[in-house]
Amino acid sequence: MNSVEEIQQDIIEEFEFLADDRESTIFYIMELGQKLPAMDESLKTEENIIKGCQSKVWLTSDYKDGKVYFTADSNTDITKGLISLLIRILSGQTPDTILNTELNFVEKIGMSQVIGSQRSNGFNAMIKQMKLYALGYRAKAQVNK
Amino acid sequence: MEAAIKQSSLDIAAIRAQFPVLKQEVNGYPLTYFDNAATSQKPLRVIEALNQYYSAYNSNIHRGVHTLAEKATNAYEATRNSLQKFINANEKEEIIFTKGTSESINLVAATYGRQNISEGDEIIITGLEHHSNIVPWQMLCEEKGAILKVVPVSNQGEINLDDFKALLSDKTKIVSVAFASNALGTINPVKQIIEAAHKIGAVVLLDAAQAVAHLEVDVQALDCDFLAASAHKMYGPTGVGFLYGKRHLLEQMPPYQGGGEMIKEVTFEKTTYNDIPFKFEAGTPNIADIIAFSEAIGFINELGKENIRVYEDALLDYATQKLTAIDKVKLIGTAQHKVGVLSFIFEGMHPFDVGMMLDARGIAVRTGHHCTMPLMEQFGLEGTIRASFAVYNTFEEIDTFVASLTKIANRIK
Ligand SMILES: Cc1ncc(COP(=O)(O)O)c(C=O)c1O
């Protein structure tokens, strides 16, 4: 498993490749979205919907051997692509890592210019929800100690 | 395409030249602005009127003795005169300035509605209304224990007159319907709706937000009781609009808001209200934008509604034909009579994503529920992609639009 910093660096380089071509960047994000494995329909509950997203996003997590694993889906490919980036970085990390990671790739690739303000808000809501899950698992782990 | 262009007597290049905002590139492509149902762009004469007002004669209106106040008042009232002619109202006092369609409808609900609706009364709207023509009535019904009835919409996006008539009864007090639908473009049979509603003594409000820039609107010929519209959808400034109401109704209605301008005399014991239209125009209005609104009306008048209609119909027909030919596109709303609105979905791609892809190519469309969530629900959709046309749009822009959609279709497969 690569460190979160290495993964972020990879993503930054992939996006640099697309230079400033907005259309290609969006297509690339969509393609990432199409590759994200579909979520089990039974998990697409009201409870798992992230509030604050214009498109629908469902997010759940599992905790195994001290690490958090995320599963997510959306009804739009672009949103799925965005969340697949977050999963690539944060899924399989410890709660501490997830809580302490600064997602600086977002700014480096100029995400907000590409996706606009509405989607940026949704994107931030996804990050927040992932960190909330991590916080919950860390608290639980401490209680169980 | 050639034939259609020849049919129209309008010089579209000359019209486009009057809209500074159209002369720009977005994301490296010339801007194609197809979001006119949300708001239209403004011609130079509107922009200059705003500038002129603030540079030369900004002043509060009415009751002023000085020259600038006189000038501003005259310009402000001149817009009322233009509007009166524009919709063929019987008198200019029947035109009330508001913030726009939403405020106009809220005004009627809060005044006429509160005064005339009691428990068990019924208000009729249609299934294709904008939230602005749903929520004010819901609020009124909740307050009064009245009932909101909804005329169903067919799969083509039309309402059936018989369905409407079936809802009419001696309990019906208000009928409020869109002249044309913002989400689907459907033009409703408003003349027949008004006739039928009047037979049982109900008053009719027309939400003309999507009609005023595109269709002939003659309030006397229609015999509507109220009509609401927004300047910003008819080449005018944002933040202003108007309510037309028949004099005898406006006179009976209580005021909407209290304040300056709307009074005749105030003592702490009692206030007497001003005459219409001022009774409904409390406080300093949006003077600058109302003055500039007149230029938007002038712009439409000079082109001629009939010419605009012919040209926009040709655009709509052309775009409908081209879009239908794309495999992945499914049109939503195929009514026989439509204004220049094309709503559609794109197989295998969420409207939001399509909108973003088009934006990357400089094409501005709207995606989502278009403030018509009940209508979207009927079609089982969260939303559509909507392209809506104005008189400055061109056949070439439609070609660009269709080429972009085709390219997206090929890329997603
Ligand atoms: C049919 C219809 N009614 C009402 C409105 C509300 O207009 P405004 O927001 O200008 O008050 C709109 C605007 O989208 C509309 O299209």
XYZ file of C-alpha atoms and ligand atoms in Angstrom:
574
model
C 0.000 0.000 0.000
C 1.379 3.345 -0.980
C 1.264 6.217 1.404
C -1.485 8.764 0.997
C 1.130 11.284 -0.071
C 2.356 9.043 -2.869
C -1.154 8.410 -4.108
C -1.933 12.109 -4.095
C 1.249 12.762 -6.061
C 0.211 10.139 -8.641
C -3.153 11.796 -9.064
C -1.592 15.204 -9.480
C 0.652 13.833 -12.233
C -2.226 12.123 -14.016
C -4.154 15.340 -14.103
C -1.121 17.335 -15.225
C -1.105 15.095 -18.237
C -4.490 16.464 -19.204
C -3.008 19.945 -19.058
C -5.693 22.606 -18.995
C -8.119 20.883 -21.311
C -11.343 21.075 -19.395
C -13.224 18.666 -21.604
C -10.582 15.945 -21.394
C -10.322 16.421 -17.655
C -14.048 15.944 -17.245
C -13.995 12.862 -19.484
C -11.147 11.460 -17.472
C -13.083 11.938 -14.238
C -16.101 10.293 -15.863
C -14.027 7.327 -16.929
C -12.746 6.923 -13.398
C -16.373 6.993 -12.299
C -17.360 4.279 -14.717
C -14.601 2.070 -13.318
C -15.756 2.403 -9.727
C -17.358 -0.915 -8.763
C -21.108 -0.623 -8.339
C -22.413 -0.570 -4.812
C -24.827 -3.210 -3.606
C -28.330 -1.801 -4.103
C -29.250 -2.701 -0.521
C -26.657 -0.204 0.706
C -28.189 2.660 -1.244
C -30.334 3.747 1.634
C -31.537 7.150 2.704
C -29.205 6.804 5.674
C -26.131 6.433 3.485
C -26.846 9.448 1.302
C -24.464 12.341 1.713
C -26.298 15.562 2.280
C -25.002 18.570 0.438
C -24.467 16.875 -2.878
C -26.451 18.059 -5.901
C -26.244 14.579 -7.347
C -26.950 11.569 -5.175
C -23.996 10.021 -3.377
C -24.113 6.985 -1.141
C -21.182 6.210 1.113
C -20.618 3.405 3.586
C -17.566 2.087 5.385
C -16.165 -1.011 7.055
C -13.539 -1.279 9.729
C -11.127 -4.216 9.599
C -7.806 -4.760 11.338
C -7.498 -1.123 12.253
C -8.242 0.142 8.779
C -11.232 1.849 7.209
C -12.634 0.666 3.859
C -15.044 2.843 1.938
C -17.679 1.856 -0.604
C -19.513 4.531 -2.550
C -21.728 5.131 -5.522
C -23.507 7.953 -7.252
C -26.123 8.450 -9.926
C -23.735 10.525 -12.035
C -20.433 9.400 -13.500
C -18.614 12.635 -12.776
C -19.523 12.454 -9.113
C -18.525 8.797 -9.056
C -15.200 9.758 -10.574
C -14.649 12.343 -7.892
C -15.436 9.960 -5.095
C -13.268 7.278 -6.670
C -10.320 9.639 -6.251
C -11.094 9.989 -2.562
C -11.505 6.243 -2.155
C -8.198 5.645 -3.882
C -6.472 7.851 -1.350
C -8.343 7.189 1.859
C -9.754 3.674 1.673
C -7.608 1.114 3.508
C -5.961 3.698 5.733
C -6.126 3.961 9.509
C -8.556 6.380 11.103
C -5.622 8.525 12.233
C -4.235 8.766 8.722
C -7.629 9.635 7.311
C -8.144 12.325 9.923
C -4.676 13.795 9.529
C -4.410 13.742 5.748
C -4.504 17.081 4.050
C -6.040 16.495 0.657
C -3.799 18.959 -1.117
C -4.308 17.333 -4.519
C -7.676 19.075 -4.695
C -6.079 22.458 -4.926
C -3.065 21.306 -6.960
C -5.186 20.013 -9.813
C -7.467 23.050 -9.685
C -10.451 20.892 -8.916
C -12.851 23.709 -8.125
C -12.276 25.370 -11.512
C -12.940 22.089 -13.272
C -16.037 21.051 -11.394
C -17.555 24.379 -10.399
C -18.848 25.569 -7.068
C -21.917 23.339 -6.729
C -19.922 20.175 -7.181
C -17.084 21.493 -5.035
C -19.513 21.816 -2.157
C -20.638 18.250 -2.720
C -17.038 17.105 -2.942
C -16.258 18.732 0.394
C -19.300 17.068 1.899
C -17.920 13.690 0.776
C -14.560 14.381 2.404
C -16.265 15.485 5.576
C -18.361 12.338 5.707
C -15.293 10.119 5.224
C -13.535 11.883 8.067
C -16.614 11.506 10.249
C -16.554 7.750 9.698
C -12.863 7.697 10.640
C -13.584 9.693 13.768
C -16.289 7.237 14.767
C -14.003 4.216 14.308
C -11.200 5.857 16.251
C -13.507 6.599 19.148
C -14.823 3.043 19.114
C -11.305 1.598 19.003
C -10.317 3.660 22.017
C -13.337 2.516 23.998
C -12.558 -1.115 23.188
C -8.943 -0.861 24.339
C -32.379 25.569 -42.624
C -31.873 27.957 -45.539
C -35.595 28.157 -46.101
C -36.224 28.897 -42.456
C -33.725 31.719 -42.412
C -35.270 33.259 -45.490
C -38.712 33.117 -43.945
C -37.669 35.347 -41.115
C -37.447 39.042 -41.781
C -35.125 39.585 -38.844
C -31.464 40.426 -39.230
C -30.098 38.108 -36.567
C -26.487 39.245 -36.937
C -27.564 42.815 -36.275
C -29.611 41.667 -33.280
C -26.688 39.715 -31.856
C -24.476 42.749 -32.199
C -26.675 44.502 -29.634
C -25.809 41.943 -26.936
C -22.309 42.504 -25.563
C -22.365 39.353 -23.441
C -22.667 37.147 -26.515
C -19.317 38.308 -27.842
C -17.119 36.131 -25.692
C -15.424 32.796 -25.492
C -16.150 30.334 -22.726
C -13.599 27.607 -22.121
C -12.013 28.440 -25.441
C -15.214 28.226 -27.489
C -17.558 30.982 -28.649
C -20.372 31.239 -26.115
C -23.602 29.500 -27.107
C -26.229 30.749 -24.713
C -29.171 28.345 -24.539
C -30.381 29.169 -21.044
C -32.876 31.821 -21.991
C -35.809 30.350 -20.086
C -33.816 30.973 -16.904
C -32.897 34.497 -17.907
C -32.287 36.190 -21.219
C -29.335 38.402 -22.042
C -29.678 42.176 -22.148
C -29.263 44.423 -25.181
C -27.037 47.490 -24.989
C -29.979 49.866 -24.845
C -31.066 48.292 -21.525
C -27.552 48.452 -20.117
C -27.178 52.044 -21.280
C -30.505 53.059 -19.757
C -29.258 51.829 -16.377
C -26.033 53.694 -16.802
C -27.828 56.813 -17.970
C -30.210 56.817 -15.022
C -27.439 56.588 -12.446
C -25.178 59.017 -14.297
C -27.716 61.659 -15.174
C -30.900 61.702 -13.136
C -30.860 59.300 -10.175
C -33.528 60.553 -7.824
C -36.365 59.212 -5.742
C -39.660 59.253 -7.563
C -43.064 60.799 -6.854
C -43.585 63.706 -4.453
C -40.367 65.341 -5.650
C -40.407 69.003 -6.570
C -37.021 69.128 -8.174
C -36.038 68.535 -11.761
C -34.264 65.224 -11.339
C -37.138 63.749 -9.341
C -39.492 64.855 -12.070
C -37.339 63.262 -14.721
C -36.999 59.994 -12.834
C -40.730 59.867 -12.096
C -41.593 60.426 -15.735
C -39.208 57.721 -16.893
C -40.532 55.309 -14.263
C -44.142 55.944 -15.222
C -43.227 55.704 -18.897
C -42.400 52.040 -18.332
C -45.882 51.534 -16.934
C -47.278 53.073 -20.109
C -45.118 50.847 -22.307
C -46.237 47.796 -20.386
C -49.860 48.771 -20.649
C -49.539 48.882 -24.423
C -47.351 45.799 -24.501
C -49.998 43.583 -22.925
C -52.916 45.744 -24.054
C -54.219 46.519 -20.574
C -57.189 48.810 -20.435
C -55.475 51.324 -18.155
C -51.963 51.877 -16.905
C -53.146 51.776 -13.280
C -53.720 48.064 -13.799
C -49.957 47.520 -13.989
C -48.201 47.043 -10.647
C -44.447 46.847 -10.467
C -43.046 43.956 -8.452
C -39.754 42.101 -8.083
C -40.911 39.569 -10.653
C -43.278 36.716 -11.357
C -42.820 35.106 -7.959
C -43.644 38.269 -6.084
C -46.607 38.983 -8.346
C -48.129 35.585 -7.614
C -47.405 35.901 -3.905
C -49.053 39.307 -3.922
C -52.268 37.916 -5.358
C -52.249 34.939 -2.993
C -51.639 37.140 0.040
C -54.221 39.797 -0.813
C -56.944 38.570 -3.131
C -56.423 35.034 -1.867
C -56.609 35.833 1.852
C -59.631 38.017 1.251
C -61.614 35.593 -0.875
C -60.619 32.069 0.047
C -62.330 30.256 2.899
C -62.328 26.762 4.265
C -63.298 24.151 1.702
C -62.730 26.445 -1.299
C -60.668 25.146 -4.163
C -57.745 26.538 -6.111
C -56.778 24.903 -9.394
C -53.270 24.783 -10.857
C -51.752 22.399 -13.420
C -49.165 19.673 -13.071
C -46.555 21.609 -14.998
C -46.326 24.691 -12.829
C -43.133 26.320 -11.640
C -42.712 26.187 -7.846
C -43.546 29.904 -7.844
C -47.045 29.028 -8.973
C -47.441 26.148 -6.547
C -46.036 27.162 -3.191
C -47.900 30.483 -2.669
C -51.192 28.623 -3.225
C -50.165 25.787 -0.934
C -49.401 28.322 1.770
C -52.777 29.956 1.252
C -54.592 26.598 1.310
C -52.842 25.650 4.508
C -53.769 28.909 6.159
C -57.404 28.795 5.076
C -58.157 25.094 5.013
C -58.693 25.315 1.266
C -57.894 22.619 -1.273
C -55.359 22.683 -4.087
C -56.440 20.761 -7.189
C -54.007 19.850 -9.924
C -54.847 19.318 -13.598
C -52.922 16.233 -14.773
C -50.279 16.437 -17.485
C -50.112 13.896 -20.323
C -46.962 12.053 -21.372
C -46.582 14.578 -24.172
C -46.559 17.307 -21.559
C -49.984 18.693 -22.357
C -53.007 19.338 -20.248
C -56.388 18.242 -21.437
C -59.213 20.796 -21.295
C -61.754 18.182 -20.278
C -59.587 17.192 -17.321
C -59.498 20.827 -16.343
C -63.225 21.287 -16.708
C -63.840 18.188 -14.631
C -62.099 19.872 -11.693
C -64.184 23.038 -11.891
C -67.018 23.370 -9.411
C -68.826 26.034 -7.435
C -66.039 25.646 -4.870
C -63.382 26.784 -7.369
C -62.343 30.344 -6.538
C -58.959 30.773 -8.207
C -57.355 29.166 -11.239
C -53.658 29.839 -11.672
C -51.852 28.401 -14.683
C -48.710 28.877 -16.699
C -49.174 30.471 -20.096
C -46.163 28.431 -21.196
C -44.181 25.831 -19.275
C -40.582 26.630 -18.403
C -39.606 22.970 -18.123
C -41.237 21.550 -21.265
C -42.188 24.550 -23.369
C -45.868 23.553 -23.588
C -48.206 26.419 -24.393
C -51.398 25.920 -22.438
C -54.847 26.570 -23.942
C -55.227 29.587 -21.692
C -58.056 31.259 -23.581
C -60.284 28.211 -23.154
C -59.189 27.774 -19.537
C -60.166 31.353 -18.763
C -63.529 31.021 -20.493
C -64.409 27.863 -18.614
C -63.250 29.251 -15.261
C -65.251 32.450 -15.726
C -68.389 30.455 -16.376
C -68.330 29.221 -12.815
C -67.174 32.555 -11.415
C -63.530 31.818 -10.633
C -60.753 34.323 -11.296
C -57.763 33.326 -13.409
C -54.121 34.242 -12.954
C -51.731 33.587 -15.810
C -48.083 32.955 -15.032
C -46.714 34.535 -18.174
C -43.024 34.337 -17.247
C -42.260 32.168 -20.283
C -44.744 33.843 -22.588
C -44.064 37.567 -22.567
C -40.896 37.481 -24.669
C -42.181 34.933 -27.159
C -45.962 35.008 -27.564
C -48.634 37.569 -28.250
C -50.052 38.562 -24.858
C -53.243 40.608 -24.914
C -54.887 40.669 -21.496
C -58.154 42.074 -22.814
C -58.485 39.504 -25.571
C -57.590 36.745 -23.118
C -59.796 38.270 -20.441
C -57.467 37.019 -17.694
C -57.970 38.566 -14.272
C -54.318 38.650 -13.291
C -51.084 38.156 -15.198
C -47.593 37.882 -13.756
C -44.225 38.199 -15.495
C -40.543 39.041 -14.974
C -38.460 41.582 -16.868
C -35.326 39.459 -16.795
C -36.825 36.787 -19.017
C -37.722 39.382 -21.648
C -34.337 41.045 -22.255
C -34.821 43.355 -19.282
C -33.038 43.749 -15.943
C -33.206 41.314 -13.037
C -35.180 42.163 -9.919
C -38.232 43.681 -11.566
C -41.443 42.420 -13.043
C -45.079 43.237 -12.950
C -48.548 42.147 -12.038
C -51.472 43.003 -14.223
C -54.864 42.952 -12.528
C -58.303 44.113 -13.567
C -59.096 47.439 -11.945
C -62.189 46.322 -10.022
C -60.235 43.427 -8.497
C -57.184 45.493 -7.577
C -59.375 48.126 -5.994
C -61.126 45.616 -3.751
C -57.915 43.946 -2.671
C -56.224 44.920 0.587
C -52.649 46.240 0.333
C -49.776 43.756 0.215
C -47.160 45.576 2.249
C -47.294 48.725 4.322
C -44.917 51.642 4.015
C -44.273 54.823 2.113
C -45.759 55.398 -1.308
C -48.797 53.180 -0.679
C -50.662 55.563 1.643
C -52.886 58.563 1.251
C -52.906 59.693 4.826
C -51.398 58.292 7.997
C -52.331 59.079 11.578
C -51.612 56.795 14.495
C -55.282 55.983 14.628
C -55.863 55.173 10.987
C -54.219 54.999 7.604
C -56.004 55.489 4.335
C -54.466 53.786 1.371
C -53.388 55.263 -1.879
C -55.143 54.455 -5.146
C -53.984 51.689 -7.436
C -51.307 51.027 -8.567
C -49.487 52.802 -5.723
C -51.438 50.954 -3.044
C -49.354 47.919 -4.006
C -45.994 49.637 -4.397
C -44.827 50.251 -0.834
C -41.389 51.774 -0.372
C -38.862 53.048 -2.876
C -39.096 50.718 -5.833
C -36.309 49.456 -8.068
C -36.361 52.685 -10.047
C -33.314 52.116 -12.242
C -34.286 48.659 -13.387
C -37.890 49.622 -13.976
C -36.755 52.515 -16.150
C -34.407 50.239 -18.097
C -37.202 47.669 -18.442
C -38.837 50.073 -20.872
C -35.921 49.613 -23.273
C -36.414 45.845 -23.217
C -40.036 46.323 -24.192
C -38.909 48.709 -26.922
C -36.463 46.092 -28.164
C -39.194 43.460 -28.462
C -41.658 45.898 -30.029
C -39.186 46.960 -32.681
C -38.518 43.390 -33.720
C -42.205 42.556 -33.576
C -43.696 39.647 -31.651
C -44.880 37.983 -34.833
C -41.389 38.067 -36.374
C -39.883 36.754 -33.167
C -42.414 33.948 -33.052
C -41.784 32.865 -36.629
C -38.038 32.847 -36.144
C -38.063 31.084 -32.774
C -40.502 28.477 -34.088
C -38.091 27.764 -36.911
C -35.241 27.395 -34.410
C -37.318 25.045 -32.288
C -38.380 22.906 -35.249
C -34.843 22.690 -36.533
C -33.408 21.781 -33.129
C -36.168 19.267 -32.429
C -35.504 17.528 -35.706
C -31.739 17.422 -35.178
C -31.967 16.285 -31.592
C -34.467 13.549 -32.356
C -31.899 12.096 -34.752
C -29.426 11.475 -31.940
C -29.908 7.945 -30.670
C -29.215 8.558 -27.045
C -31.453 11.607 -26.759
C -35.024 11.365 -25.544
C -37.130 14.494 -25.701
C -39.291 15.232 -22.682
C -42.306 17.305 -23.599
C -43.531 16.952 -27.150
C -46.619 19.111 -26.985
C -48.112 20.319 -30.212
C -47.809 23.968 -29.242
C -44.517 24.949 -27.680
C -42.284 27.922 -27.030
C -38.574 27.502 -27.755
C -37.771 25.084 -24.962
C -36.194 21.673 -25.539
C -36.044 19.411 -22.530
C -34.376 16.051 -22.935
C -32.497 13.291 -21.251
C -29.418 11.547 -22.483
C -29.275 7.793 -22.188
C -26.438 6.577 -19.983
C -25.503 9.979 -18.676
C -26.868 12.105 -15.878
C -28.192 15.544 -16.955
C -25.743 17.214 -14.584
C -22.823 15.522 -16.350
C -24.140 16.394 -19.803
C -24.491 20.012 -18.723
C -20.917 20.071 -17.552
C -19.645 18.503 -20.782
C -21.515 21.082 -22.822
C -20.142 23.877 -20.680
C -16.637 22.643 -21.443
C -17.528 23.467 -25.065
C -18.923 26.890 -24.287
C -22.565 25.829 -24.414
C -24.798 27.081 -21.599
C -27.836 24.923 -20.838
C -29.709 24.281 -17.614
C -29.923 20.894 -15.956
C -32.023 19.672 -13.066
C -35.644 19.956 -12.098
C -36.171 23.533 -13.378
C -38.170 24.361 -10.237
C -40.834 21.877 -11.338
C -40.206 18.917 -9.065
C -43.771 17.527 -9.199
C -43.617 17.524 -13.001
C -40.253 15.752 -13.030
C -41.620 13.172 -10.645
C -44.460 12.465 -13.027
C -41.944 11.642 -15.755
C -39.967 9.568 -13.255
C -36.985 11.866 -13.662
C -34.764 13.769 -11.303
C -34.288 16.314 -14.006
C -33.620 17.037 -17.638
C -31.202 18.955 -19.782
C -32.931 22.049 -21.083
C -31.952 24.172 -24.045
C -34.099 27.274 -24.431
C -33.905 29.790 -27.220
C -34.140 33.528 -27.661
C -34.300 35.676 -30.749
C -30.508 36.108 -30.906
C -29.834 32.378 -31.173
C -28.869 30.954 -34.546
C -29.182 27.781 -36.574
C -25.384 27.543 -36.513
C -25.469 27.469 -32.720
C -27.910 24.595 -32.866
C -25.527 22.793 -35.223
C -22.695 23.316 -32.725
C -24.896 22.080 -29.916
C -25.953 18.974 -31.804
C -22.379 18.252 -32.891
C -21.249 18.446 -29.262
C -24.001 16.112 -28.114
C -23.128 13.672 -30.871
C -19.514 13.778 -29.839
C -20.412 13.106 -26.224
C -22.689 10.261 -27.319
C -19.886 8.663 -29.303
C -17.465 9.003 -26.468
C -19.567 7.385 -23.789
C -21.045 4.474 -25.789
C -43.075 29.637 -15.579
C -42.323 30.403 -14.525
N -42.974 30.921 -13.481
C -42.352 31.620 -12.531
C -40.997 31.843 -12.571
C -40.352 32.636 -11.479
O -39.851 33.837 -11.989
P -38.976 34.793 -11.079
O -37.907 33.935 -10.504
O -38.460 35.819 -12.022
O -39.867 35.354 -10.029
C -40.263 31.308 -13.618
C -38.798 31.467 -13.664
O -38.053 30.544 -13.876
C -40.941 30.581 -14.623
O -40.275 30.071 -15.661
